[in-house]
Amino acid sequence: MSNLAPSSLPSADPSPQPSRRRKFLAVVDESPESRIAARFAAGRAAHMTGGGLILFHVIPPANFQHWVAVADTMREEAMADAYDMMEQRADEIRAYSGIEPEIVVREGQPKEALRDYIAACDDLFALILGAGTEGDPGPLVEYFSGPLAGTLQCPVVIVPGGLSAEDIDAMV
């Protein structure tokens, strides 16, 4: 028998609340596991009332400090390449799920940039990461599933990178 008073039970109304967290955050890079994780996130977001998807990419800082103009050119090229990749992934997401993803590109160290972005967001439902199929699962999976996991403000979902698109479709 429960000790919960009726007033402390959650509402039976299944409709989304305006303050409810609804966005999935998927990290995007050129890896196959990233593509699978983004597909999973898009499929889940498409099945959630008011669901959204943020595609997140980090450009590591350039290590070319001799000439500022060269470093700036390298940064601009890296940013343009990142946005091209993100637009291609967004096109795939739109075709697959009908979801219009937000695109976020940051510059910095990937772990710290992602951690800081998560801390600044108040509408995240879950962080979706793809695990590599060979060797270790990847630096972001290790970082966000370790001691930091208990301090995050959203769940972390780790999608096995060896799943096929058909496997993902059957899950979502």
PDB file of C-alpha atoms in Angstrom:
ATOM      1  CA  MET A   1       0.000   0.000   0.000  1.00  0.00           C
ATOM      2  CA  SER A   2       1.321   3.408  -0.967  1.00  0.00           C
ATOM      3  CA  ASN A   3       1.897   6.240   1.485  1.00  0.00           C
ATOM      4  CA  LEU A   4       1.343   8.846  -1.231  1.00  0.00           C
ATOM      5  CA  ALA A   5      -1.566  11.151  -0.678  1.00  0.00           C
ATOM      6  CA  PRO A   6      -3.794  11.653  -3.756  1.00  0.00           C
ATOM      7  CA  SER A   7      -2.644  15.280  -4.045  1.00  0.00           C
ATOM      8  CA  SER A   8       0.995  14.171  -4.400  1.00  0.00           C
ATOM      9  CA  LEU A   9       0.318  11.831  -7.330  1.00  0.00           C
ATOM     10  CA  PRO A  10       1.150  13.041 -10.841  1.00  0.00           C
ATOM     11  CA  SER A  11      -1.665  14.404 -12.951  1.00  0.00           C
ATOM     12  CA  ALA A  12      -3.503  11.864 -15.098  1.00  0.00           C
ATOM     13  CA  ASP A  13      -3.580  14.408 -17.956  1.00  0.00           C
ATOM     14  CA  PRO A  14      -1.222  13.041 -20.649  1.00  0.00           C
ATOM     15  CA  SER A  15      -1.076  16.298 -22.631  1.00  0.00           C
ATOM     16  CA  PRO A  16       2.298  18.009 -22.839  1.00  0.00           C
ATOM     17  CA  GLN A  17       2.942  20.788 -20.386  1.00  0.00           C
ATOM     18  CA  PRO A  18       4.512  24.015 -21.689  1.00  0.00           C
ATOM     19  CA  SER A  19       7.407  23.564 -19.263  1.00  0.00           C
ATOM     20  CA  ARG A  20       8.050  19.930 -20.184  1.00  0.00           C
ATOM     21  CA  ARG A  21      11.423  19.162 -21.742  1.00  0.00           C
ATOM     22  CA  ARG A  22      10.962  17.993 -25.306  1.00  0.00           C
ATOM     23  CA  LYS A  23      14.222  18.219 -27.278  1.00  0.00           C
ATOM     24  CA  PHE A  24      16.667  15.462 -28.034  1.00  0.00           C
ATOM     25  CA  LEU A  25      20.300  16.507 -28.428  1.00  0.00           C
ATOM     26  CA  ALA A  26      22.307  14.388 -30.889  1.00  0.00           C
ATOM     27  CA  VAL A  27      26.027  14.842 -31.430  1.00  0.00           C
ATOM     28  CA  VAL A  28      26.928  14.805 -35.118  1.00  0.00           C
ATOM     29  CA  ASP A  29      30.258  14.057 -36.738  1.00  0.00           C
ATOM     30  CA  GLU A  30      31.380  11.989 -39.734  1.00  0.00           C
ATOM     31  CA  SER A  31      31.232   8.642 -37.897  1.00  0.00           C
ATOM     32  CA  PRO A  32      28.692   5.912 -38.738  1.00  0.00           C
ATOM     33  CA  GLU A  33      27.627   5.714 -35.074  1.00  0.00           C
ATOM     34  CA  SER A  34      26.775   9.407 -35.146  1.00  0.00           C
ATOM     35  CA  ARG A  35      24.443   8.834 -38.098  1.00  0.00           C
ATOM     36  CA  ILE A  36      22.703   5.967 -36.265  1.00  0.00           C
ATOM     37  CA  ALA A  37      22.342   8.031 -33.069  1.00  0.00           C
ATOM     38  CA  ALA A  38      20.845  10.975 -35.014  1.00  0.00           C
ATOM     39  CA  ARG A  39      18.348   8.617 -36.687  1.00  0.00           C
ATOM     40  CA  PHE A  40      17.338   7.233 -33.289  1.00  0.00           C
ATOM     41  CA  ALA A  41      16.903  10.754 -31.873  1.00  0.00           C
ATOM     42  CA  ALA A  42      14.869  11.882 -34.891  1.00  0.00           C
ATOM     43  CA  GLY A  43      12.615   8.831 -34.688  1.00  0.00           C
ATOM     44  CA  ARG A  44      11.953   9.371 -30.993  1.00  0.00           C
ATOM     45  CA  ALA A  45      11.370  13.105 -31.446  1.00  0.00           C
ATOM     46  CA  ALA A  46       8.899  12.420 -34.261  1.00  0.00           C
ATOM     47  CA  HIS A  47       6.849  10.179 -31.965  1.00  0.00           C
ATOM     48  CA  MET A  48       6.781  12.651 -29.092  1.00  0.00           C
ATOM     49  CA  THR A  49       4.160  15.388 -28.968  1.00  0.00           C
ATOM     50  CA  GLY A  50       6.056  18.628 -29.318  1.00  0.00           C
ATOM     51  CA  GLY A  51       9.332  16.746 -29.787  1.00  0.00           C
ATOM     52  CA  GLY A  52      12.343  18.510 -31.239  1.00  0.00           C
ATOM     53  CA  LEU A  53      15.873  17.673 -32.260  1.00  0.00           C
ATOM     54  CA  ILE A  54      19.113  19.577 -31.893  1.00  0.00           C
ATOM     55  CA  LEU A  55      22.042  18.456 -34.037  1.00  0.00           C
ATOM     56  CA  PHE A  56      25.244  19.454 -32.265  1.00  0.00           C
ATOM     57  CA  HIS A  57      28.790  19.572 -33.644  1.00  0.00           C
ATOM     58  CA  VAL A  58      32.044  20.864 -32.205  1.00  0.00           C
ATOM     59  CA  ILE A  59      34.993  22.115 -34.209  1.00  0.00           C
ATOM     60  CA  PRO A  60      38.194  21.561 -32.239  1.00  0.00           C
ATOM     61  CA  PRO A  61      40.347  24.683 -31.991  1.00  0.00           C
ATOM     62  CA  ALA A  62      43.006  25.060 -34.675  1.00  0.00           C
ATOM     63  CA  ASN A  63      46.594  24.563 -33.571  1.00  0.00           C
ATOM     64  CA  PHE A  64      48.004  27.030 -36.068  1.00  0.00           C
ATOM     65  CA  GLN A  65      49.173  30.066 -34.148  1.00  0.00           C
ATOM     66  CA  HIS A  66      51.974  31.449 -36.318  1.00  0.00           C
ATOM     67  CA  TRP A  67      49.854  33.713 -38.483  1.00  0.00           C
ATOM     68  CA  VAL A  68      46.507  35.039 -37.376  1.00  0.00           C
ATOM     69  CA  ALA A  69      45.205  35.385 -40.940  1.00  0.00           C
ATOM     70  CA  VAL A  70      45.980  31.738 -41.695  1.00  0.00           C
ATOM     71  CA  ALA A  71      44.324  30.606 -38.466  1.00  0.00           C
ATOM     72  CA  ASP A  72      41.237  32.709 -39.265  1.00  0.00           C
ATOM     73  CA  THR A  73      41.029  31.212 -42.755  1.00  0.00           C
ATOM     74  CA  MET A  74      41.362  27.706 -41.332  1.00  0.00           C
ATOM     75  CA  ARG A  75      38.616  28.445 -38.790  1.00  0.00           C
ATOM     76  CA  GLU A  76      36.286  29.816 -41.485  1.00  0.00           C
ATOM     77  CA  GLU A  77      36.885  26.753 -43.683  1.00  0.00           C
ATOM     78  CA  ALA A  78      36.271  24.391 -40.761  1.00  0.00           C
ATOM     79  CA  MET A  79      33.061  26.231 -39.895  1.00  0.00           C
ATOM     80  CA  ALA A  80      31.842  26.100 -43.526  1.00  0.00           C
ATOM     81  CA  ASP A  81      32.633  22.367 -43.713  1.00  0.00           C
ATOM     82  CA  ALA A  82      30.819  21.767 -40.435  1.00  0.00           C
ATOM     83  CA  TYR A  83      27.692  23.577 -41.597  1.00  0.00           C
ATOM     84  CA  ASP A  84      27.742  21.671 -44.902  1.00  0.00           C
ATOM     85  CA  MET A  85      27.917  18.361 -43.027  1.00  0.00           C
ATOM     86  CA  MET A  86      25.188  19.463 -40.623  1.00  0.00           C
ATOM     87  CA  GLU A  87      22.890  20.541 -43.470  1.00  0.00           C
ATOM     88  CA  GLN A  88      23.367  17.158 -45.147  1.00  0.00           C
ATOM     89  CA  ARG A  89      22.485  15.396 -41.900  1.00  0.00           C
ATOM     90  CA  ALA A  90      19.505  17.739 -41.398  1.00  0.00           C
ATOM     91  CA  ASP A  91      18.273  16.868 -44.908  1.00  0.00           C
ATOM     92  CA  GLU A  92      18.450  13.167 -43.992  1.00  0.00           C
ATOM     93  CA  ILE A  93      16.533  13.844 -40.771  1.00  0.00           C
ATOM     94  CA  ARG A  94      13.827  15.842 -42.558  1.00  0.00           C
ATOM     95  CA  ALA A  95      13.363  13.104 -45.171  1.00  0.00           C
ATOM     96  CA  TYR A  96      13.257  10.374 -42.523  1.00  0.00           C
ATOM     97  CA  SER A  97      11.119  11.911 -39.810  1.00  0.00           C
ATOM     98  CA  GLY A  98       9.684  15.217 -40.959  1.00  0.00           C
ATOM     99  CA  ILE A  99      11.432  16.867 -37.996  1.00  0.00           C
ATOM    100  CA  GLU A 100      13.068  20.242 -38.626  1.00  0.00           C
ATOM    101  CA  PRO A 101      16.250  20.012 -36.563  1.00  0.00           C
ATOM    102  CA  GLU A 102      18.073  22.902 -34.968  1.00  0.00           C
ATOM    103  CA  ILE A 103      21.713  23.070 -35.968  1.00  0.00           C
ATOM    104  CA  VAL A 104      24.288  24.091 -33.375  1.00  0.00           C
ATOM    105  CA  VAL A 105      27.990  24.359 -34.170  1.00  0.00           C
ATOM    106  CA  ARG A 106      30.484  25.328 -31.493  1.00  0.00           C
ATOM    107  CA  GLU A 107      34.237  25.733 -31.443  1.00  0.00           C
ATOM    108  CA  GLY A 108      36.309  24.317 -28.625  1.00  0.00           C
ATOM    109  CA  GLN A 109      37.100  21.068 -26.891  1.00  0.00           C
ATOM    110  CA  PRO A 110      34.208  18.676 -27.670  1.00  0.00           C
ATOM    111  CA  LYS A 111      33.603  17.418 -24.116  1.00  0.00           C
ATOM    112  CA  GLU A 112      33.597  20.853 -22.543  1.00  0.00           C
ATOM    113  CA  ALA A 113      31.620  22.517 -25.338  1.00  0.00           C
ATOM    114  CA  LEU A 114      28.891  19.882 -25.132  1.00  0.00           C
ATOM    115  CA  ARG A 115      28.823  19.944 -21.314  1.00  0.00           C
ATOM    116  CA  ASP A 116      28.496  23.750 -21.340  1.00  0.00           C
ATOM    117  CA  TYR A 117      25.746  23.647 -23.953  1.00  0.00           C
ATOM    118  CA  ILE A 118      23.753  21.096 -21.940  1.00  0.00           C
ATOM    119  CA  ALA A 119      24.126  23.217 -18.802  1.00  0.00           C
ATOM    120  CA  ALA A 120      22.759  26.260 -20.647  1.00  0.00           C
ATOM    121  CA  CYS A 121      19.675  24.444 -22.010  1.00  0.00           C
ATOM    122  CA  ASP A 122      16.480  24.056 -20.060  1.00  0.00           C
ATOM    123  CA  ASP A 123      14.435  22.094 -22.591  1.00  0.00           C
ATOM    124  CA  LEU A 124      16.491  18.924 -23.187  1.00  0.00           C
ATOM    125  CA  PHE A 125      14.753  15.585 -22.905  1.00  0.00           C
ATOM    126  CA  ALA A 126      17.893  13.493 -23.509  1.00  0.00           C
ATOM    127  CA  LEU A 127      21.441  13.542 -24.848  1.00  0.00           C
ATOM    128  CA  ILE A 128      21.820  10.909 -27.569  1.00  0.00           C
ATOM    129  CA  LEU A 129      25.309   9.542 -28.246  1.00  0.00           C
ATOM    130  CA  GLY A 130      26.438   6.837 -30.649  1.00  0.00           C
ATOM    131  CA  ALA A 131      28.926   4.270 -29.340  1.00  0.00           C
ATOM    132  CA  GLY A 132      31.726   3.124 -31.598  1.00  0.00           C
ATOM    133  CA  THR A 133      31.800  -0.509 -32.658  1.00  0.00           C
ATOM    134  CA  GLU A 134      35.545  -1.080 -32.397  1.00  0.00           C
ATOM    135  CA  GLY A 135      37.725  -0.502 -29.359  1.00  0.00           C
ATOM    136  CA  ASP A 136      36.429   1.984 -26.828  1.00  0.00           C
ATOM    137  CA  PRO A 137      32.963   3.497 -27.287  1.00  0.00           C
ATOM    138  CA  GLY A 138      34.333   6.978 -27.946  1.00  0.00           C
ATOM    139  CA  PRO A 139      35.496   9.903 -25.832  1.00  0.00           C
ATOM    140  CA  LEU A 140      32.065  11.533 -25.465  1.00  0.00           C
ATOM    141  CA  VAL A 141      30.400   8.265 -24.452  1.00  0.00           C
ATOM    142  CA  GLU A 142      33.108   7.634 -21.861  1.00  0.00           C
ATOM    143  CA  TYR A 143      32.951  11.196 -20.562  1.00  0.00           C
ATOM    144  CA  PHE A 144      29.156  11.505 -20.307  1.00  0.00           C
ATOM    145  CA  SER A 145      28.537   7.994 -18.974  1.00  0.00           C
ATOM    146  CA  GLY A 146      31.189   8.276 -16.240  1.00  0.00           C
ATOM    147  CA  PRO A 147      31.075  10.287 -13.025  1.00  0.00           C
ATOM    148  CA  LEU A 148      29.607  13.307 -14.841  1.00  0.00           C
ATOM    149  CA  ALA A 149      26.432  11.332 -15.674  1.00  0.00           C
ATOM    150  CA  GLY A 150      25.030  11.804 -12.180  1.00  0.00           C
ATOM    151  CA  THR A 151      25.253  15.587 -12.417  1.00  0.00           C
ATOM    152  CA  LEU A 152      23.588  16.133 -15.799  1.00  0.00           C
ATOM    153  CA  GLN A 153      20.136  17.660 -16.049  1.00  0.00           C
ATOM    154  CA  CYS A 154      18.976  15.175 -18.708  1.00  0.00           C
ATOM    155  CA  PRO A 155      19.325  11.434 -19.333  1.00  0.00           C
ATOM    156  CA  VAL A 156      22.071  10.096 -21.578  1.00  0.00           C
ATOM    157  CA  VAL A 157      21.053   7.539 -24.189  1.00  0.00           C
ATOM    158  CA  ILE A 158      23.849   5.510 -25.745  1.00  0.00           C
ATOM    159  CA  VAL A 159      22.928   4.005 -29.099  1.00  0.00           C
ATOM    160  CA  PRO A 160      25.096   1.071 -30.225  1.00  0.00           C
ATOM    161  CA  GLY A 161      26.842   2.072 -33.425  1.00  0.00           C
ATOM    162  CA  GLY A 162      26.460  -1.407 -34.898  1.00  0.00           C
ATOM    163  CA  LEU A 163      22.691  -1.103 -35.226  1.00  0.00           C
ATOM    164  CA  SER A 164      21.272  -0.813 -38.727  1.00  0.00           C
ATOM    165  CA  ALA A 165      18.747   1.761 -39.888  1.00  0.00           C
ATOM    166  CA  GLU A 166      16.154  -1.037 -39.877  1.00  0.00           C
ATOM    167  CA  ASP A 167      17.038  -1.875 -36.246  1.00  0.00           C
ATOM    168  CA  ILE A 168      16.534   1.768 -35.277  1.00  0.00           C
ATOM    169  CA  ASP A 169      13.244   1.989 -37.170  1.00  0.00           C
ATOM    170  CA  ALA A 170      11.939  -1.045 -35.296  1.00  0.00           C
ATOM    171  CA  MET A 171      12.827   0.569 -31.939  1.00  0.00           C
ATOM    172  CA  VAL A 172      11.458   4.039 -32.371  1.00  0.00           C
TER     173      VAL A 172
END
